[in-house]
Short mmCIF file of C-alpha atoms in Angstrom, two decimals:
data_model
loop_
_atom_site.label_atom_id
_atom_site.label_comp_id
_atom_site.label_asym_id
_atom_site.label_seq_id
_atom_site.Cartn_x
_atom_site.Cartn_y
_atom_site.Cartn_z
CA MET H 1 58.03 73.08 -97.51
CA GLU H 2 58.86 72.24 -101.08
CA LYS H 3 56.14 73.06 -103.47
CA GLN H 4 54.73 70.32 -105.73
CA LEU H 5 55.43 70.83 -109.35
CA ALA H 6 52.31 71.60 -111.27
CA GLY H 7 50.55 68.63 -112.83
CA GLU H 8 52.79 66.08 -111.05
CA THR H 9 51.64 63.35 -108.69
CA MET H 10 53.47 60.88 -106.62
CA THR H 11 53.98 57.48 -108.20
CA PRO H 12 52.69 54.45 -106.39
CA VAL H 13 56.27 53.51 -105.58
CA GLU H 14 56.86 56.95 -103.95
CA ARG H 15 53.75 56.57 -101.84
CA GLN H 16 54.78 53.10 -100.68
CA VAL H 17 58.27 54.42 -99.83
CA ALA H 18 56.76 57.25 -97.71
CA ALA H 19 54.45 54.79 -95.93
CA TRP H 20 57.00 51.96 -95.22
CA LEU H 21 59.84 54.28 -94.22
CA ALA H 22 57.50 56.18 -91.85
CA GLY H 23 56.66 52.75 -90.44
CA VAL H 24 60.23 51.98 -89.81
CA PHE H 25 60.63 55.32 -87.99
CA SER H 26 57.52 54.72 -86.00
CA LEU H 27 58.57 51.24 -84.89
CA ARG H 28 61.87 52.56 -83.58
CA MET H 29 60.44 55.65 -81.92
CA LEU H 30 57.70 53.69 -80.22
CA GLY H 31 60.48 51.57 -78.62
CA LEU H 32 62.31 54.68 -77.36
CA PHE H 33 59.32 56.59 -76.19
CA MET H 34 57.10 53.84 -74.60
CA ILE H 35 59.13 53.65 -71.46
CA LEU H 36 59.23 57.37 -70.89
CA PRO H 37 56.02 57.47 -68.85
CA VAL H 38 56.71 54.24 -66.88
CA PHE H 39 60.40 53.79 -66.34
CA ALA H 40 60.81 56.16 -63.47
CA LEU H 41 58.67 53.85 -61.27
CA TYR H 42 60.09 50.57 -62.74
CA ALA H 43 63.55 51.72 -61.82
CA GLU H 44 62.73 51.61 -58.11
CA HIS H 45 62.82 47.85 -58.30
CA LEU H 46 66.12 47.56 -60.02
CA ASN H 47 69.33 46.61 -58.06
CA GLY H 48 71.51 49.58 -57.43
CA SER H 49 68.94 52.14 -58.50
CA THR H 50 68.93 55.67 -57.26
CA PRO H 51 66.80 58.57 -58.61
CA ALA H 52 69.84 59.99 -60.35
CA LEU H 53 70.58 56.73 -62.08
CA ALA H 54 66.98 56.26 -63.06
CA GLY H 55 67.10 59.65 -64.69
CA LEU H 56 70.31 58.72 -66.46
CA ALA H 57 68.75 55.52 -67.73
CA ILE H 58 65.75 57.49 -69.13
CA GLY H 59 67.96 60.09 -71.02
CA ILE H 60 71.13 58.14 -71.83
CA TYR H 61 69.90 57.06 -75.23
CA GLY H 62 70.11 60.61 -76.28
CA ALA H 63 73.75 60.84 -75.72
CA SER H 64 74.69 57.99 -78.05
CA GLN H 65 71.98 59.12 -80.60
CA ALA H 66 73.46 62.59 -80.71
CA VAL H 67 76.93 61.14 -81.27
CA PHE H 68 75.98 58.66 -83.99
CA GLN H 69 73.20 60.51 -85.73
CA ILE H 70 75.30 62.32 -88.27
CA PRO H 71 78.07 59.77 -88.76
CA TYR H 72 75.54 57.08 -89.71
CA GLY H 73 74.23 59.25 -92.44
CA LEU H 74 77.78 59.80 -93.77
CA LEU H 75 78.47 55.98 -93.53
CA SER H 76 75.40 55.28 -95.60
CA ASP H 77 76.92 57.26 -98.46
CA ARG H 78 79.90 54.84 -98.43
CA PHE H 79 78.47 51.48 -97.48
CA GLY H 80 74.90 51.78 -98.68
CA ARG H 81 71.67 53.03 -97.01
CA LYS H 82 70.19 49.55 -96.37
CA ARG H 83 73.26 48.04 -94.81
CA VAL H 84 73.64 50.95 -92.29
CA ILE H 85 69.89 50.71 -91.48
CA TYR H 86 70.14 47.04 -90.85
CA ALA H 87 73.20 47.49 -88.63
CA GLY H 88 71.57 50.22 -86.68
CA LEU H 89 68.32 48.29 -86.07
CA VAL H 90 70.33 45.24 -84.96
CA ILE H 91 72.31 47.37 -82.50
CA PHE H 92 69.02 48.95 -81.40
CA ALA H 93 67.43 45.50 -80.80
CA ALA H 94 70.56 44.34 -78.93
CA GLY H 95 70.26 47.28 -76.56
CA SER H 96 66.57 46.44 -76.06
CA VAL H 97 67.38 42.75 -75.18
CA LEU H 98 70.11 43.92 -72.77
CA ALA H 99 67.66 46.28 -71.00
CA ALA H 100 64.93 43.63 -70.92
CA VAL H 101 67.16 40.99 -69.20
CA SER H 102 69.04 43.31 -66.80
CA GLY H 103 68.05 43.19 -63.13
CA SER H 104 70.27 46.07 -62.30
CA ILE H 105 70.04 49.83 -63.22
CA TRP H 106 73.52 49.72 -64.73
CA GLY H 107 72.50 46.98 -67.13
CA VAL H 108 69.47 49.02 -68.27
CA ILE H 109 71.65 52.11 -68.68
CA ALA H 110 73.92 50.12 -70.91
CA GLY H 111 71.00 48.80 -72.86
CA ARG H 112 69.56 52.29 -73.32
CA LEU H 113 72.95 53.62 -74.49
CA LEU H 114 73.06 50.80 -77.03
CA GLN H 115 69.56 51.61 -78.16
CA GLY H 116 70.64 55.22 -78.88
CA ALA H 117 73.74 53.90 -80.82
CA GLY H 118 71.45 52.35 -83.37
CA ALA H 119 70.80 55.90 -84.81
CA ILE H 120 69.35 55.22 -88.23
CA SER H 121 67.41 58.54 -88.79
CA ALA H 122 69.86 60.06 -91.17
CA ALA H 123 70.24 56.84 -93.16
CA VAL H 124 66.51 56.40 -93.51
CA MET H 125 66.18 60.07 -94.68
CA ALA H 126 68.88 59.50 -97.24
CA LEU H 127 67.09 56.32 -98.51
CA ALA H 128 63.84 58.18 -98.76
CA ALA H 129 65.59 60.92 -100.79
CA ASP H 130 67.24 58.27 -103.10
CA LEU H 131 63.75 56.76 -103.85
CA THR H 132 61.79 59.91 -104.48
CA ARG H 133 61.89 62.76 -107.00
CA GLU H 134 62.91 66.27 -105.78
CA GLU H 135 59.52 67.75 -106.23
CA HIS H 136 57.84 65.22 -103.96
CA ARG H 137 60.56 64.77 -101.39
CA THR H 138 59.03 67.11 -98.76
CA LYS H 139 55.80 65.20 -98.80
CA VAL H 140 57.69 62.01 -98.01
CA MET H 141 59.60 63.75 -95.24
CA ALA H 142 56.48 65.24 -93.86
CA THR H 143 54.86 61.80 -93.74
CA ILE H 144 57.85 60.51 -91.75
CA GLY H 145 57.65 63.52 -89.49
CA VAL H 146 53.95 62.99 -88.83
CA SER H 147 54.61 59.39 -87.98
CA ILE H 148 57.07 60.43 -85.34
CA GLY H 149 54.55 62.70 -83.81
CA ILE H 150 51.91 59.98 -83.80
CA SER H 151 54.41 57.48 -82.31
CA PHE H 152 55.06 59.86 -79.42
CA ALA H 153 51.33 60.33 -78.74
CA VAL H 154 50.70 56.54 -78.92
CA SER H 155 53.70 55.86 -76.65
CA MET H 156 52.21 58.17 -73.84
CA VAL H 157 49.17 55.92 -73.69
CA ALA H 158 50.58 52.53 -74.78
CA GLY H 159 53.40 52.70 -72.25
CA PRO H 160 51.24 52.59 -69.11
CA LEU H 161 48.77 50.08 -70.65
CA LEU H 162 51.53 47.69 -71.77
CA ASN H 163 53.28 48.01 -68.47
CA SER H 164 50.16 46.80 -66.72
CA LEU H 165 50.14 43.79 -69.02
CA ILE H 166 53.73 42.78 -69.77
CA GLY H 167 55.77 45.03 -67.48
CA VAL H 168 58.67 47.37 -68.57
CA SER H 169 60.92 44.31 -69.33
CA GLY H 170 58.14 43.08 -71.73
CA ILE H 171 58.11 46.46 -73.36
CA PHE H 172 61.85 46.20 -73.97
CA TRP H 173 61.26 42.72 -75.50
CA LEU H 174 58.59 44.11 -77.67
CA THR H 175 60.88 46.93 -78.75
CA ALA H 176 63.46 44.41 -79.93
CA LEU H 177 60.69 42.65 -82.03
CA LEU H 178 59.68 46.02 -83.55
CA ALA H 179 63.30 46.57 -84.58
CA PHE H 180 63.39 43.21 -86.39
CA GLY H 181 60.05 44.09 -87.89
CA GLY H 182 61.65 47.37 -89.21
CA ILE H 183 64.49 45.20 -90.81
CA ALA H 184 61.89 43.05 -92.52
CA VAL H 185 60.13 46.13 -93.93
CA VAL H 186 63.34 47.64 -95.26
CA ARG H 187 64.47 44.30 -96.78
CA PHE H 188 61.35 43.11 -98.46
CA LEU H 189 59.04 46.13 -98.87
CA VAL H 190 61.29 49.14 -99.57
CA PRO H 191 62.80 49.07 -103.03
CA ASP H 192 66.61 49.18 -103.47
CA PRO H 193 67.79 52.59 -104.79
CA GLN H 194 69.22 52.62 -108.27
CA ASP H 195 71.44 55.64 -107.37
CA GLU H 196 72.75 56.57 -103.89
CA ARG H 197 74.02 60.08 -103.93
CA LEU H 198 74.18 63.22 -101.61
CA HIS H 199 70.96 65.15 -101.17
CA ARG H 200 71.71 68.50 -99.64
CA ASP H 201 68.06 69.10 -98.60
CA THR H 202 68.05 66.05 -96.37
CA GLN H 203 71.66 65.11 -95.59
CA PRO H 204 74.42 66.91 -93.68
CA VAL H 205 77.47 68.05 -95.70
CA PRO H 206 80.54 68.19 -93.44
CA ALA H 207 81.92 71.21 -95.39
CA GLN H 208 78.85 73.17 -94.28
CA PHE H 209 78.95 72.49 -90.61
CA MET H 210 80.81 75.78 -89.62
CA ARG H 211 78.48 77.70 -91.84
CA VAL H 212 75.46 76.39 -90.00
CA LEU H 213 77.09 76.68 -86.55
CA ARG H 214 77.94 80.34 -87.19
CA ASP H 215 74.40 81.23 -87.99
CA SER H 216 72.95 82.88 -84.80
CA GLN H 217 69.33 82.35 -85.89
CA LEU H 218 69.87 78.74 -86.42
CA LEU H 219 71.73 78.44 -83.13
CA ARG H 220 68.69 79.95 -81.33
CA LEU H 221 66.53 77.21 -82.85
CA ASP H 222 69.07 74.51 -81.94
CA PHE H 223 68.91 75.80 -78.27
CA GLY H 224 65.14 75.65 -78.57
CA ILE H 225 64.99 72.06 -79.51
CA PHE H 226 67.64 71.25 -76.90
CA ALA H 227 65.59 73.00 -74.20
CA LEU H 228 62.36 71.43 -75.32
CA HIS H 229 63.50 67.81 -75.00
CA LEU H 230 65.45 68.56 -71.85
CA ILE H 231 62.20 69.78 -70.44
CA LEU H 232 60.30 66.85 -71.78
CA THR H 233 62.63 64.20 -70.40
CA ALA H 234 63.04 65.89 -67.03
CA THR H 235 59.23 66.19 -66.64
CA PHE H 236 58.78 62.47 -67.16
CA VAL H 237 61.41 61.77 -64.55
CA ALA H 238 59.10 63.39 -62.04
CA VAL H 239 55.44 63.24 -63.24
CA PRO H 240 55.08 59.38 -62.86
CA HIS H 241 56.15 59.82 -59.18
CA ALA H 242 53.67 62.65 -58.65
CA LEU H 243 50.78 60.71 -60.16
CA LYS H 244 51.48 57.60 -58.08
CA ASP H 245 52.79 58.90 -54.77
CA LEU H 246 51.04 62.20 -54.40
CA ALA H 247 47.88 62.07 -56.60
CA GLY H 248 47.22 58.44 -55.66
CA LEU H 249 46.84 57.21 -59.24
CA PRO H 250 48.11 53.60 -59.82
CA PRO H 251 50.60 53.31 -62.65
CA ALA H 252 48.28 51.14 -64.71
CA ARG H 253 45.88 54.13 -64.75
CA HIS H 254 48.36 56.78 -65.65
CA TRP H 255 46.98 56.62 -69.23
CA GLU H 256 43.83 58.24 -67.96
CA ILE H 257 45.87 61.50 -67.64
CA TYR H 258 47.97 61.10 -70.67
CA LEU H 259 45.34 60.08 -73.20
CA PRO H 260 42.87 63.02 -72.91
CA THR H 261 45.60 65.63 -72.32
CA MET H 262 47.66 64.41 -75.32
CA VAL H 263 44.54 64.33 -77.57
CA LEU H 264 43.21 67.60 -76.52
CA GLY H 265 46.62 69.12 -76.72
CA MET H 266 47.10 67.99 -80.30
CA GLY H 267 43.68 69.46 -81.19
CA LEU H 268 44.36 72.76 -79.48
CA MET H 269 47.60 73.32 -81.27
CA VAL H 270 46.10 73.02 -84.78
CA PRO H 271 44.58 76.56 -84.95
CA PHE H 272 47.74 78.14 -83.65
CA VAL H 273 49.81 76.45 -86.39
CA ILE H 274 47.33 77.71 -88.99
CA ILE H 275 47.57 81.33 -87.49
CA GLY H 276 51.33 81.12 -87.43
CA GLU H 277 51.69 80.01 -91.05
CA LYS H 278 48.70 81.35 -92.77
CA ARG H 279 48.55 84.80 -90.97
CA ARG H 280 52.33 85.04 -90.74
CA LYS H 281 52.36 85.24 -86.95
CA LEU H 282 54.87 82.31 -86.47
CA LYS H 283 57.18 84.22 -84.03
CA GLN H 284 54.33 85.33 -81.85
CA VAL H 285 52.75 81.81 -81.77
CA PHE H 286 56.24 80.32 -81.10
CA LEU H 287 56.91 82.68 -78.20
CA GLY H 288 53.41 81.98 -76.79
CA ALA H 289 54.02 78.23 -76.93
CA VAL H 290 57.37 78.62 -75.03
CA GLY H 291 55.53 80.69 -72.47
CA LEU H 292 52.81 78.14 -72.06
CA LEU H 293 55.30 75.38 -71.64
CA THR H 294 56.99 77.39 -68.84
CA LEU H 295 53.63 78.13 -67.21
CA ALA H 296 52.95 74.24 -67.26
CA GLU H 297 56.16 73.65 -65.34
CA LEU H 298 55.30 76.48 -62.91
CA ALA H 299 51.95 74.94 -62.36
CA LEU H 300 53.55 71.55 -61.67
CA ILE H 301 55.77 73.07 -59.06
CA GLY H 302 52.85 74.14 -56.85
CA PHE H 303 50.07 71.70 -57.90
CA HIS H 304 51.71 68.32 -58.59
CA ALA H 305 50.00 66.58 -55.82
CA GLY H 306 46.39 66.54 -57.14
CA PHE H 307 44.87 64.54 -60.00
CA TRP H 308 43.01 67.40 -61.65
CA SER H 309 45.76 69.97 -61.18
CA VAL H 310 48.27 67.59 -62.76
CA GLY H 311 45.88 66.99 -65.55
CA VAL H 312 45.46 70.67 -66.32
CA ALA H 313 49.21 71.23 -66.12
CA MET H 314 49.78 68.28 -68.51
CA LEU H 315 47.15 69.66 -70.97
CA MET H 316 49.17 72.92 -71.04
CA PHE H 317 52.35 70.98 -71.39
CA PHE H 318 51.28 68.73 -74.25
CA THR H 319 49.59 71.70 -76.17
CA ALA H 320 52.76 73.67 -76.05
CA PHE H 321 54.97 70.65 -76.64
CA ASN H 322 53.14 69.55 -79.80
CA LEU H 323 52.98 73.14 -81.08
CA LEU H 324 56.65 73.62 -80.69
CA GLU H 325 57.55 70.23 -82.14
CA ALA H 326 55.51 71.39 -85.27
CA THR H 327 56.82 74.93 -85.53
CA LEU H 328 60.55 74.45 -84.80
CA PRO H 329 61.37 72.33 -87.87
CA SER H 330 59.40 74.80 -89.99
CA LEU H 331 61.43 77.69 -88.64
CA VAL H 332 64.71 75.79 -89.33
CA ALA H 333 63.61 75.19 -92.89
CA LYS H 334 62.75 78.87 -93.42
CA MET H 335 66.09 80.15 -91.97
CA ALA H 336 68.49 77.62 -93.26
CA PRO H 337 70.39 78.47 -96.51
CA PRO H 338 68.68 76.67 -99.46
CA ASP H 339 71.61 74.30 -100.03
CA ALA H 340 72.29 73.71 -96.39
CA LYS H 341 68.92 72.53 -95.15
CA GLY H 342 70.11 68.96 -94.56
CA THR H 343 73.13 70.10 -92.58
CA ALA H 344 71.05 72.51 -90.44
CA MET H 345 68.47 69.70 -89.72
CA GLY H 346 71.39 67.31 -88.88
CA VAL H 347 72.72 69.59 -86.24
CA TYR H 348 69.16 70.37 -85.02
CA ALA H 349 68.50 66.71 -84.51
CA SER H 350 71.74 66.14 -82.62
CA THR H 351 71.03 68.91 -80.21
CA GLN H 352 67.49 67.49 -79.66
CA PHE H 353 68.83 64.17 -78.49
CA LEU H 354 71.57 65.95 -76.41
CA GLY H 355 68.69 67.71 -74.73
CA ALA H 356 66.93 64.42 -73.97
CA PHE H 357 70.19 63.17 -72.25
CA CYS H 358 70.59 66.29 -70.22
CA GLY H 359 67.05 66.32 -69.10
CA GLY H 360 67.16 62.78 -67.82
CA ALA H 361 70.57 63.10 -66.16
CA ILE H 362 69.85 66.50 -64.48
CA GLY H 363 66.32 65.76 -63.70
CA GLY H 364 67.22 62.44 -62.05
CA TRP H 365 69.96 64.10 -59.96
CA LEU H 366 67.67 66.92 -58.70
CA ASN H 367 64.86 64.47 -57.90
CA GLY H 368 67.32 62.39 -55.79
CA HIS H 369 68.73 65.32 -53.91
CA PHE H 370 65.96 67.92 -53.69
CA GLY H 371 62.71 66.20 -54.63
CA LEU H 372 60.09 66.50 -57.40
CA SER H 373 59.58 70.27 -57.12
CA ALA H 374 63.23 70.88 -57.87
CA VAL H 375 62.84 69.06 -61.21
CA PHE H 376 59.89 71.22 -62.23
CA GLN H 377 61.70 74.33 -61.05
CA MET H 378 64.68 73.54 -63.20
CA ALA H 379 62.44 72.86 -66.22
CA ALA H 380 60.63 76.23 -65.65
CA LEU H 381 64.05 78.05 -65.40
CA VAL H 382 65.10 76.46 -68.74
CA GLY H 383 61.78 77.59 -70.20
CA LEU H 384 62.37 81.18 -69.02
CA LEU H 385 65.88 81.13 -70.49
CA TRP H 386 64.46 79.76 -73.76
CA LEU H 387 61.91 82.50 -73.80
CA ALA H 388 64.54 85.20 -73.37
CA VAL H 389 66.70 83.58 -76.15
CA ALA H 390 63.72 83.17 -78.51
CA SER H 391 62.48 86.71 -78.00
CA THR H 392 65.54 87.94 -79.81
CA MET H 393 64.97 85.77 -82.90
CA LYS H 394 64.30 87.54 -86.12
CA ASN H 395 60.93 87.30 -87.66
CA PRO H 396 61.12 84.46 -90.19
CA ARG H 397 60.87 84.99 -93.91
CA TYR H 398 57.77 83.25 -95.21
CA LEU H 399 59.57 81.41 -97.92
CA SER H 400 59.30 77.76 -98.97
CA SER H 401 62.12 75.54 -100.05
CA TYR H 402 61.74 74.35 -103.62
CA LEU H 403 63.81 71.74 -105.34
CA LEU H 404 64.07 71.82 -109.21
CA ASN H 405 65.85 69.17 -111.23
CA VAL H 406 67.93 71.12 -113.70
CA GLY H 407 70.36 68.39 -114.74
CA PRO H 408 74.17 68.37 -114.32
CA GLN H 409 75.80 71.63 -115.23
CA ALA H 410 78.92 71.91 -117.33
CA ASP H 411 80.90 73.55 -114.54
CA GLU H 412 80.47 75.79 -111.54
CA ALA H 413 80.36 78.94 -113.68
CA ALA H 414 77.42 77.53 -115.69
CA ALA H 415 75.77 76.63 -112.41
CA ALA H 416 76.30 80.21 -111.10
CA ARG H 417 74.75 81.66 -114.35
CA LEU H 418 71.67 79.38 -113.93
CA ALA H 419 71.32 80.39 -110.43
CA LEU H 420 71.38 84.13 -111.30
CA THR H 421 68.73 83.31 -114.04
CA LEU H 422 66.46 81.60 -111.61
CA THR H 423 66.76 84.37 -109.11
CA GLY H 424 65.41 86.79 -111.64
CA ILE H 425 62.08 84.72 -111.91
CA ARG H 426 59.26 86.35 -109.95
CA GLY H 427 58.83 84.82 -106.60
CA VAL H 428 62.31 83.29 -106.31
CA ALA H 429 64.20 84.91 -103.42
CA GLU H 430 67.35 82.71 -103.43
CA ALA H 431 68.76 80.13 -105.79
CA VAL H 432 71.78 77.86 -105.44
CA VAL H 433 72.74 75.39 -108.27
CA ILE H 434 75.29 72.74 -107.51
CA ALA H 435 76.86 71.65 -110.84
CA ASP H 436 77.34 68.03 -110.09
CA ASP H 437 73.97 67.68 -108.15
CA GLY H 438 71.93 68.71 -111.11
CA VAL H 439 69.51 70.24 -108.56
CA ALA H 440 68.53 73.92 -107.99
CA TYR H 441 67.98 74.64 -104.29
CA LEU H 442 65.50 77.57 -104.09
CA LYS H 443 63.74 79.76 -101.57
CA VAL H 444 60.49 81.01 -103.04
CA ASP H 445 57.40 82.96 -102.09
CA ARG H 446 54.61 80.50 -103.01
CA HIS H 447 52.06 83.28 -103.39
CA ALA H 448 54.08 85.30 -105.98
CA LEU H 449 55.99 82.50 -107.79
CA ASP H 450 55.77 82.33 -111.58
CA GLU H 451 56.00 78.58 -111.63
CA ALA H 452 55.71 78.27 -115.39
CA ALA H 453 58.79 80.35 -115.86
CA LEU H 454 60.60 78.17 -113.31
CA LEU H 455 59.52 74.89 -114.82
CA ALA H 456 60.99 75.95 -118.20
CA HIS H 457 64.40 75.33 -116.59
CA SER H 458 63.57 71.79 -115.39
CA VAL H 459 64.75 68.73 -117.12
CA THR H 460 61.57 66.94 -116.05
CA PRO H 461 58.81 69.60 -116.86
CA ALA H 462 55.30 68.96 -115.80
CA GLY H 463 53.08 67.61 -118.34
#
């Protein structure tokens, strides 16, 4: 992550931007995730529903999200961040209403597809970058990232509880209200940016797509997030049925499985994150988490008919899932070129949502034709394939991204000379200076960095 400049603190406005935009993200992700643990059972009562179509409805949002994720970010450069965010949230709300009022599975599929089309993530990230200084941007992005993780955890528990109170259609209505709440937050609480410009650390740059797509290490991580969300979505095509039909747990009580296993899983993953980062064992921890995820799916194959056995398998699942969700973005940041981090993360996010789509569609089809065990078998096979792919990954360099405001340069030659100078500073491994951006994109060793020498080149030195 980017290192904070010495002596600098976030301004109240920057802290508010981080909090409010994290809230907007959370409201939207709650709407997407809350139906994950409950929809497979709800779909049984919809006209025209089949297990395959139910799985498609669960994952279809990922297809449109993957398609529109990057274009929305590019459109926000042209039409303004807030306008694109408003449009995306309105589309998301419209999809939620369509799903709420639909009595047929096809209507819900259309609603979920429309929900995914309201893909505001890139535009929100760009707005956050516009409103924060370079040296604090990662803290803002980390706040948003944490909010997404919390939203997922809350959704696993809130979904079954709300289902017992207002039903799945009520959850869709609530989701629409949350979207309009997000619009109000952006309109009245988030400041208007004075300058909207490209930020290579948070936004994709079309000219860099091929560079990122040719990077075999980044492609391994893209496959990883694809596999992770395929397994996640496929698992929740099947687990609600297993809990209700085989373990005998009514849907209103499914939270009794999800709450303790999710909370314990989040706690258990923390020491492994510390070991990976502090002791530089990230690859080993990463491979162990992929192996644990695969073991969870293997356990579900043979033991998905019992309350306690499902509980143990889900504890393994959530521990591995939370650990992988935390380490994958860190690995992308470490391996991406310093000036192409935003592009790498954009491709990564798109493959994540594509994985969710494939997990729902394939998982639903397998459930309909071969039963629940086939869904878990497929997920386990994907986990084994991922383990094979990940085992060939290079050990990551333990470098942090570091942004330095150096001011606009006279030309590219001057930018190249400055980059060469910065590379000569102790602890700086890579430096790229874009003349027009006025920003130096660096990869640094935090433990060896001569920050005082680096700050001498900043146009906003600490003080």
